[in-house]
Coordinates of C-alpha atoms in Angstrom, one line a residue:
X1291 CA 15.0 -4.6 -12.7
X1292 CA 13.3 -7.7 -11.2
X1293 CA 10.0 -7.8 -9.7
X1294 CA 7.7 -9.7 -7.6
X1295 CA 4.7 -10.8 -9.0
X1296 CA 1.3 -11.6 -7.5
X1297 CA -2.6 -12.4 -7.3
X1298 CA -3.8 -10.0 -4.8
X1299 CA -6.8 -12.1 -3.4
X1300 CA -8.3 -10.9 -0.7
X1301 CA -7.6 -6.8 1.0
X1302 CA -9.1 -5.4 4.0
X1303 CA -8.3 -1.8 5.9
X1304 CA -8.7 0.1 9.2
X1305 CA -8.3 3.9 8.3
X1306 CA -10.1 7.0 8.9
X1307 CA -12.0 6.8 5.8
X1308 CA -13.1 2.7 5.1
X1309 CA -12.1 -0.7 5.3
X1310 CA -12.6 -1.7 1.4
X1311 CA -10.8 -0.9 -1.7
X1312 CA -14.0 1.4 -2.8
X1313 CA -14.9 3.1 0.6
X1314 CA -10.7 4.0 0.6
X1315 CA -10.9 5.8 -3.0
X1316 CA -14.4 7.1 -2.6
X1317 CA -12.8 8.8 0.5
X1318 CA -9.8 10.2 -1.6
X1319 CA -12.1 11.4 -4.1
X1320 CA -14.4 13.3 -1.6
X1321 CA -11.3 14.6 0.7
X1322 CA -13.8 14.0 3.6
X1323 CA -11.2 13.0 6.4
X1324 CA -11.1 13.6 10.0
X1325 CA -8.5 16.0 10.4
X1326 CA -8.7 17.6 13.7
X1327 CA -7.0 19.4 16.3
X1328 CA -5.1 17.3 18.5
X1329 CA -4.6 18.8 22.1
X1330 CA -2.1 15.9 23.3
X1331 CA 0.0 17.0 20.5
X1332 CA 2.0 20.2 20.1
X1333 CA 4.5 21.7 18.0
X1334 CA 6.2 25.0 18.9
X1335 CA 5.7 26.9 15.0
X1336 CA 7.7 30.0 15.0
X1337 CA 7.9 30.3 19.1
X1338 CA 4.0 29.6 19.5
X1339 CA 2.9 26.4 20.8
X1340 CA 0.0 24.9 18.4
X1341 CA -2.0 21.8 18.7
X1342 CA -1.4 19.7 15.1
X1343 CA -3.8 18.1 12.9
X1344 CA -4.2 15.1 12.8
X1345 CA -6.0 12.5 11.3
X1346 CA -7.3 9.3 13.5
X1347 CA -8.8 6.0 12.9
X1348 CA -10.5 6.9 16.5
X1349 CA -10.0 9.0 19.4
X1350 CA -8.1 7.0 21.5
X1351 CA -4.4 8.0 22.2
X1352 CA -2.2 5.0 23.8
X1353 CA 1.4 3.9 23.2
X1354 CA 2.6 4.1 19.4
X1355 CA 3.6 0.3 19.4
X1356 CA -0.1 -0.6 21.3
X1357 CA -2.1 1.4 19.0
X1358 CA -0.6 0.1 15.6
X1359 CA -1.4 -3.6 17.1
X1360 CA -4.7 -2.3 17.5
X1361 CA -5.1 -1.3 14.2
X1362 CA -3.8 -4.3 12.2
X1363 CA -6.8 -6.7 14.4
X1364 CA -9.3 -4.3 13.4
X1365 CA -8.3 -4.3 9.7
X1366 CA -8.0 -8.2 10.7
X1367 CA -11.8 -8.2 11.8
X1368 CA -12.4 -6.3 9.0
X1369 CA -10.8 -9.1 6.5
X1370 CA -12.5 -12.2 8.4
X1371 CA -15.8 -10.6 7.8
X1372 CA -15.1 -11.0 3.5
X1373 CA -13.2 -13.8 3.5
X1374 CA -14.1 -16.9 5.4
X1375 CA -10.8 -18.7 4.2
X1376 CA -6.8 -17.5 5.6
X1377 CA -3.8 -19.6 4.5
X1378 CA -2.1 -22.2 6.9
X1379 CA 1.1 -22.2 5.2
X1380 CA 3.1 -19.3 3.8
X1381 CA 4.6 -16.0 5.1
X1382 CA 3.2 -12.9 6.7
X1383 CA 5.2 -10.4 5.4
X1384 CA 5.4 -7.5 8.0
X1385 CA 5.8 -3.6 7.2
X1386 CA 5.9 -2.1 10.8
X1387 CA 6.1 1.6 11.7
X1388 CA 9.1 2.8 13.0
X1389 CA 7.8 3.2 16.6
X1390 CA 6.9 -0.1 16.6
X1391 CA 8.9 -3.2 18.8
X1392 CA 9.1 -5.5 16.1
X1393 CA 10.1 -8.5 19.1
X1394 CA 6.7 -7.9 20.7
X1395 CA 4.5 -7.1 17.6
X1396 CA 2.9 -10.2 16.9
X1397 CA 2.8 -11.4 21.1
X1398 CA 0.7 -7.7 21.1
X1399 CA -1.3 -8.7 18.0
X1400 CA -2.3 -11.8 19.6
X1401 CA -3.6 -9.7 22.7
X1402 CA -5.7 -7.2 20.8
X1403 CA -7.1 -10.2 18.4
X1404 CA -7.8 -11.7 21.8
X1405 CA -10.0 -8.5 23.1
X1406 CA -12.1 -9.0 19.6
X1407 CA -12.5 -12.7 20.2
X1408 CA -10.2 -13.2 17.3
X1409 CA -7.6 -15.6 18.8
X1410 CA -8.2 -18.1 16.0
X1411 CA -7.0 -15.8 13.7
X1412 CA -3.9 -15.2 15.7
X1413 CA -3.0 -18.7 15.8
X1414 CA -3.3 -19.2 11.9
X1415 CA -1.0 -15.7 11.5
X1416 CA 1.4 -18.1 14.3
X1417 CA 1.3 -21.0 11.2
X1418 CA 2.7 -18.4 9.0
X1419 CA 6.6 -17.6 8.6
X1420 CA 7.5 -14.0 9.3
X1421 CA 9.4 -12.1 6.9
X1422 CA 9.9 -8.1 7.7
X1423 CA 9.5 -5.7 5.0
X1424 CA 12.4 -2.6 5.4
X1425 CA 13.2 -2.6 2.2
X1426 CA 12.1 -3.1 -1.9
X1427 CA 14.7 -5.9 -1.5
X1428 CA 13.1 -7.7 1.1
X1429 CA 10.6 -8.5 -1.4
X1430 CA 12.8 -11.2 -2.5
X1431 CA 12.4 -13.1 0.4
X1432 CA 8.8 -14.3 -0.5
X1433 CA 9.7 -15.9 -3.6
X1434 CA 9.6 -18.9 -1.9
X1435 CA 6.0 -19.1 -0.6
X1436 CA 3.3 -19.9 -2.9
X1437 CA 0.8 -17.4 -0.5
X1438 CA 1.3 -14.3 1.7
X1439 CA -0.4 -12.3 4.0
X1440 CA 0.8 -8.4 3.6
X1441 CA 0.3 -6.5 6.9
X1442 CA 1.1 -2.9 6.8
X1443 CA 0.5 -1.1 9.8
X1444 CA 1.6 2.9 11.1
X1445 CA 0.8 5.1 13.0
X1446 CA 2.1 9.0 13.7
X1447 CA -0.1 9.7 16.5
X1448 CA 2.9 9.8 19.0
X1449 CA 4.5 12.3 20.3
X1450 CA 8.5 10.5 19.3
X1451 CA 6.7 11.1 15.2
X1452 CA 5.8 14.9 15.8
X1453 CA 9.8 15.2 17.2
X1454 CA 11.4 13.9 14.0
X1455 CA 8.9 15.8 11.7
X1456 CA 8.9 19.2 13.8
X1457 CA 7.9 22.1 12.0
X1458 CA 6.9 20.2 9.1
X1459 CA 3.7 19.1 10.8
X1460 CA 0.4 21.2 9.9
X1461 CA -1.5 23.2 12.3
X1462 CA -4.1 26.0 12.5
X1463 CA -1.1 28.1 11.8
X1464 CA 0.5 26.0 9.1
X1465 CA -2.2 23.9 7.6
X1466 CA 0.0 23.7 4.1
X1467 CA 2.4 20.6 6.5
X1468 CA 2.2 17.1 7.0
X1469 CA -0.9 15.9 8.5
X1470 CA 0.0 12.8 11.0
X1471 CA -2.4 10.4 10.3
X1472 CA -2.5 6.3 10.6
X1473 CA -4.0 3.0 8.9
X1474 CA -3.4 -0.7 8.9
X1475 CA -3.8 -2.6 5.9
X1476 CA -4.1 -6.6 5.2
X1477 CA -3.5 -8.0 1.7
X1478 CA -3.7 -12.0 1.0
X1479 CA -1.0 -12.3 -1.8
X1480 CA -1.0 -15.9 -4.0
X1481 CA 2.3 -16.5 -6.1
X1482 CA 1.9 -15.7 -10.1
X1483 CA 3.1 -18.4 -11.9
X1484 CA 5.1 -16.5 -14.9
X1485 CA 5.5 -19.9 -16.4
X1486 CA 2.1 -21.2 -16.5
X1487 CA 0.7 -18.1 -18.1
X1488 CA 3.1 -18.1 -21.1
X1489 CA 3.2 -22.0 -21.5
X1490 CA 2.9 -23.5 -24.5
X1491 CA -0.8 -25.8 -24.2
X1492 CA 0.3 -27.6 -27.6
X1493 CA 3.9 -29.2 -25.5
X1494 CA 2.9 -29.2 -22.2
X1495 CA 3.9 -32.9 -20.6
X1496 CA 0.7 -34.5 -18.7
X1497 CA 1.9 -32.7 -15.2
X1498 CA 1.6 -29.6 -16.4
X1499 CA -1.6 -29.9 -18.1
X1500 CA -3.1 -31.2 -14.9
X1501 CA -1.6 -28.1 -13.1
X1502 CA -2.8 -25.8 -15.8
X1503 CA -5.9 -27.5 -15.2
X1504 CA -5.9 -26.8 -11.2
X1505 CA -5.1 -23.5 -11.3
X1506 CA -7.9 -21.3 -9.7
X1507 CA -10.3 -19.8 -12.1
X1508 CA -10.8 -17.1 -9.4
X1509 CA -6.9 -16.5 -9.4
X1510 CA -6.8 -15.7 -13.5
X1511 CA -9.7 -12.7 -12.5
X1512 CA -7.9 -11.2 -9.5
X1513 CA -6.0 -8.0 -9.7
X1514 CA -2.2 -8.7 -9.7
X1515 CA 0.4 -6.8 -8.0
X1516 CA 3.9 -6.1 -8.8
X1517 CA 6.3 -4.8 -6.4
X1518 CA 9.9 -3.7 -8.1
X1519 CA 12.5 -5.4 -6.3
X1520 CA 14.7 -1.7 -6.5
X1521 CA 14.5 2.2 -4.9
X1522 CA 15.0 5.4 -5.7
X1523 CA 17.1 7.9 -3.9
X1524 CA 15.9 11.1 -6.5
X1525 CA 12.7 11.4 -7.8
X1526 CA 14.9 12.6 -11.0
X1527 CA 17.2 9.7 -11.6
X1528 CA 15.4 8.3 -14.9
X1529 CA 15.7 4.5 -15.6
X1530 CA 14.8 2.8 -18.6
X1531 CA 12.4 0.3 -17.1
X1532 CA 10.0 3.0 -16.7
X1533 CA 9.6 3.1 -20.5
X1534 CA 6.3 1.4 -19.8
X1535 CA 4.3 4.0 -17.7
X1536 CA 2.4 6.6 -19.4
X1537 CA 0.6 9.1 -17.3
X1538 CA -2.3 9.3 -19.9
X1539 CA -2.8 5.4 -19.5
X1540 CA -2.2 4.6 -16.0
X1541 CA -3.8 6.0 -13.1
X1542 CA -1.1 7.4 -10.8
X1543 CA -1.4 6.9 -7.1
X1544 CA 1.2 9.0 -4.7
X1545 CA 1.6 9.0 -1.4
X1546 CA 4.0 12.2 -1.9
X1547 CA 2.6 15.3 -1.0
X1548 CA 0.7 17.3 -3.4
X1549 CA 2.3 20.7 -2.9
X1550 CA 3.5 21.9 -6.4
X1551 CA 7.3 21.6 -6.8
X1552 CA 6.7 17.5 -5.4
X1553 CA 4.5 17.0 -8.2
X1554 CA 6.5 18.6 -10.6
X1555 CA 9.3 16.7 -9.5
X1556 CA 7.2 13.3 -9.5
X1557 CA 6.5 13.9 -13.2
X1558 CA 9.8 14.6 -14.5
X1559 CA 11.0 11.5 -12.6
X1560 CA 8.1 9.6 -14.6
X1561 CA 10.0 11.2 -17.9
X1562 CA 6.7 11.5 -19.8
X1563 CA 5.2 15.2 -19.5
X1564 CA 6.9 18.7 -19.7
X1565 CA 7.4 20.3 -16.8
X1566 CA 5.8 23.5 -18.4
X1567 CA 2.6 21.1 -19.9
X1568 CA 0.5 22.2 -16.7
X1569 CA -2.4 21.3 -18.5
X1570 CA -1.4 17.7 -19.3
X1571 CA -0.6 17.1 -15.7
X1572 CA -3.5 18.6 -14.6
X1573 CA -5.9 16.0 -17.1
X1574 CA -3.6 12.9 -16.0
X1575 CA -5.8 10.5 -13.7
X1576 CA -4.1 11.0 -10.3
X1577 CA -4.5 10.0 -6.8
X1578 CA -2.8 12.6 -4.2
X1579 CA -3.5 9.8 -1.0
X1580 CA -1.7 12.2 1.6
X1581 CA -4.3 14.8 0.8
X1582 CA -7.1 13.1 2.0
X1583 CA -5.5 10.5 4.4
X1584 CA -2.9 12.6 5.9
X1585 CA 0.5 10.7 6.1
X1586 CA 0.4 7.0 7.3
X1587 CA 4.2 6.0 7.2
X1588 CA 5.2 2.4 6.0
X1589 CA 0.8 1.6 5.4
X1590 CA 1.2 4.4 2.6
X1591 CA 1.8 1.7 0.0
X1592 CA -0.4 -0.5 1.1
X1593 CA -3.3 2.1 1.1
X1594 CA -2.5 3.0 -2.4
X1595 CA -2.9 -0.5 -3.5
X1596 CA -6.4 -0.6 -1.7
X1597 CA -6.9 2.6 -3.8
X1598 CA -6.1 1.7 -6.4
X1599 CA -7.8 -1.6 -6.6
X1600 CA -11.7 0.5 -5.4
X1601 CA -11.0 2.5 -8.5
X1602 CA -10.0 -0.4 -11.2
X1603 CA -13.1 -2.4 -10.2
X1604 CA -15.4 0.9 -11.3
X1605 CA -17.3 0.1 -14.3
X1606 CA -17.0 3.2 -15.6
X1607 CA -13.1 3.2 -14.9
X1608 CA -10.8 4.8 -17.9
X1609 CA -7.8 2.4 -17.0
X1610 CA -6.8 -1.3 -16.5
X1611 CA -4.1 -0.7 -14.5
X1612 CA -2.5 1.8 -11.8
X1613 CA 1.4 2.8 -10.7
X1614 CA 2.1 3.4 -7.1
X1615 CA 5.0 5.6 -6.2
X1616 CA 5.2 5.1 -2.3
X1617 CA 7.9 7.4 -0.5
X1618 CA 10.1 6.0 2.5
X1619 CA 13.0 8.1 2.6
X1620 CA 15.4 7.2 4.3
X1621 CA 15.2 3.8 1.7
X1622 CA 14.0 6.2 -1.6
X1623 CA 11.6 5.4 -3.5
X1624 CA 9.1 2.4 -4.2
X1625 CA 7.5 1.4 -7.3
X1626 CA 4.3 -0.5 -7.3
X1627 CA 1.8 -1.8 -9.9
X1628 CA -1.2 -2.7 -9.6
X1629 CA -3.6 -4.4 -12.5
X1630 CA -7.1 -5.2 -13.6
X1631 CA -7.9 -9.5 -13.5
X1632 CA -9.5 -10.6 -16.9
X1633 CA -12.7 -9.4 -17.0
X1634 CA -15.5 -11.7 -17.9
X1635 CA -17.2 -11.7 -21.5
X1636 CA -20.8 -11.6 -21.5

């Protein structure tokens, strides 16, 4: 199963819980999100019409395809504020909600960027090649740029989102459903050179030694990120390349929801705990991001990497390295993994 592989540099946010990797997972840890009663969106549960929960970045309403190009320039604000430095050449590789015009995206970026006095930014994101992210597969397609700038953006806050999820969305009724929520999310990605890790320093030629010799000390203590190049239609269908992950090792992050018969299903996918072993799954270091987030669409994986990351970067942290499983049916099931940089020796 091949995989891409990467330095994840630089990550910003714009959710209803933080911008940074550790405001994210200290929100996920204290379940402290706005979920609220939205009156501009019903659902008709069992013949009674309900307002839904909901859980907002802010309290404005406007178009679906407006409001997620708000979000990415204020997770883009967020990102220019801790790093001062954006690549000029490279790809932005785009993960767009489906209620989003991909044709008008970026020309509707540029505009909100422009109401921040961010138009600088939009013209080095205009440098950049654009690559859209449907599918694991699409991952592929970066291979050829050396840096990349993720942008994952959703929102459910529409009434065309509380149509196709119907009476699966919560409300004071049914507060056990899906919660609609939304999130951009912005990750500077620089290629991981395989090769140069594993050469041998004994044979390299003088090129490679100078090479060796350039590459960014900053780069070798970065978290990496790798993003399986494959999905999975059942949660079920076990694959040998998962011989790796070990509930007891890893921390799990899930954008799944956390009722009981997911999770159960999530674990025997994983192939490493009994079903019955409630105890075991119960002492496994888990991250249930819909529970605290409510559900952010295609930003769901991106989220969980910023998760992810805020927890890895605790001192106190009982793992070097996380899985993400990120759901987008109709495409299955995405596999993400995200690791600790070399830490520093004192």
């Amino acid at each position: 199963m091949s995989a891409s592989h990467w330095y994840i540099k630089a990550a910003s946010a714009c959710t209803g819980q933080g911008v940074t990797p550790a405001q994210i997972y200290a929100g996920v840890q204290t379940t402290s999100s706005r979920v609220v009663p939205c009156s501009s969106l019903t659902v008709n549960f069992e013949g009674v019409v309900t307002s839904s929960l909901v859980c907002p970045v802010n309290d404005d309403v406007i178009e679906p395809g407006s409001r997620c190009a708000v979000l990415a320039a204020q997770a883009l604000s967020e990102f220019a504020k801790t790093c001062d430095v954006t690549p000029m050449e490279g790809a932005i590789a785009l993960q767009l909600g489906s209620t989003v015009q991909h044709e008008t995206f970026m020309e509707d970026l540029d505009n909100a960027l422009f109401q921040l006095g961010l138009q600088d930014i939009g013209d080095r994101l205009d440098s950049l090649e654009k690559v859209f992210i449907n599918q694991p597969e699409d991952w592929s397609k970066l291979e050829a740029f050396e840096e990349v700038i993720w942008l994952s953006v959703d929102s459910l806050l529409n009434r065309t989102s509380i149509d196709v999820l119907e009476d699966h969305i919560a409300n004071e009724i049914y507060p056990e459903g899906i919660v609609p929520g939304e999130a951009s999310v912005i990750l500077w990605l620089s290629k991981f050179n395989e090769g140069m890790s594993n050469i041998d320093k004994a044979n390299m030629d003088n090129n490679q030694e100078e090479s060796y010799k350039n590459r960014s000390y900053a780069d070798e203590h970065c978290a990496r990120l790798r993003v399986y190049q494959s999905s999975w239609r059942r949660l079920d269908e076990l694959h040998s390349d998962h011989a790796e992950i070990e509930p007891f090792q890893h921390l799990m992050v899930n954008s799944v929801s956390a009722l009981p018969k997911q999770q159960s299903a999530w674990y025997q996918w994983i192939g490493r705990l009994k079903l019955t072993d409630t105890q075991a799954i119960e002492q496994a270091p888990h991250l249930w991001l819909a529970r605290s987030f409510g559900y952010v669409g295609v930003a769901s994986a991106g989220i969980g990497v910023l998760c992810a990351l805020g927890y890895l970067t605790l001192p106190l942290a009982t793992t070097i390295s996380a899985w993400l499983v990120d759901a987008q049916l109709p495409q299955g099931y995405h596999l993400y993994k995200i690791e600790q940089g070399k830490q520093d020796v004192e």
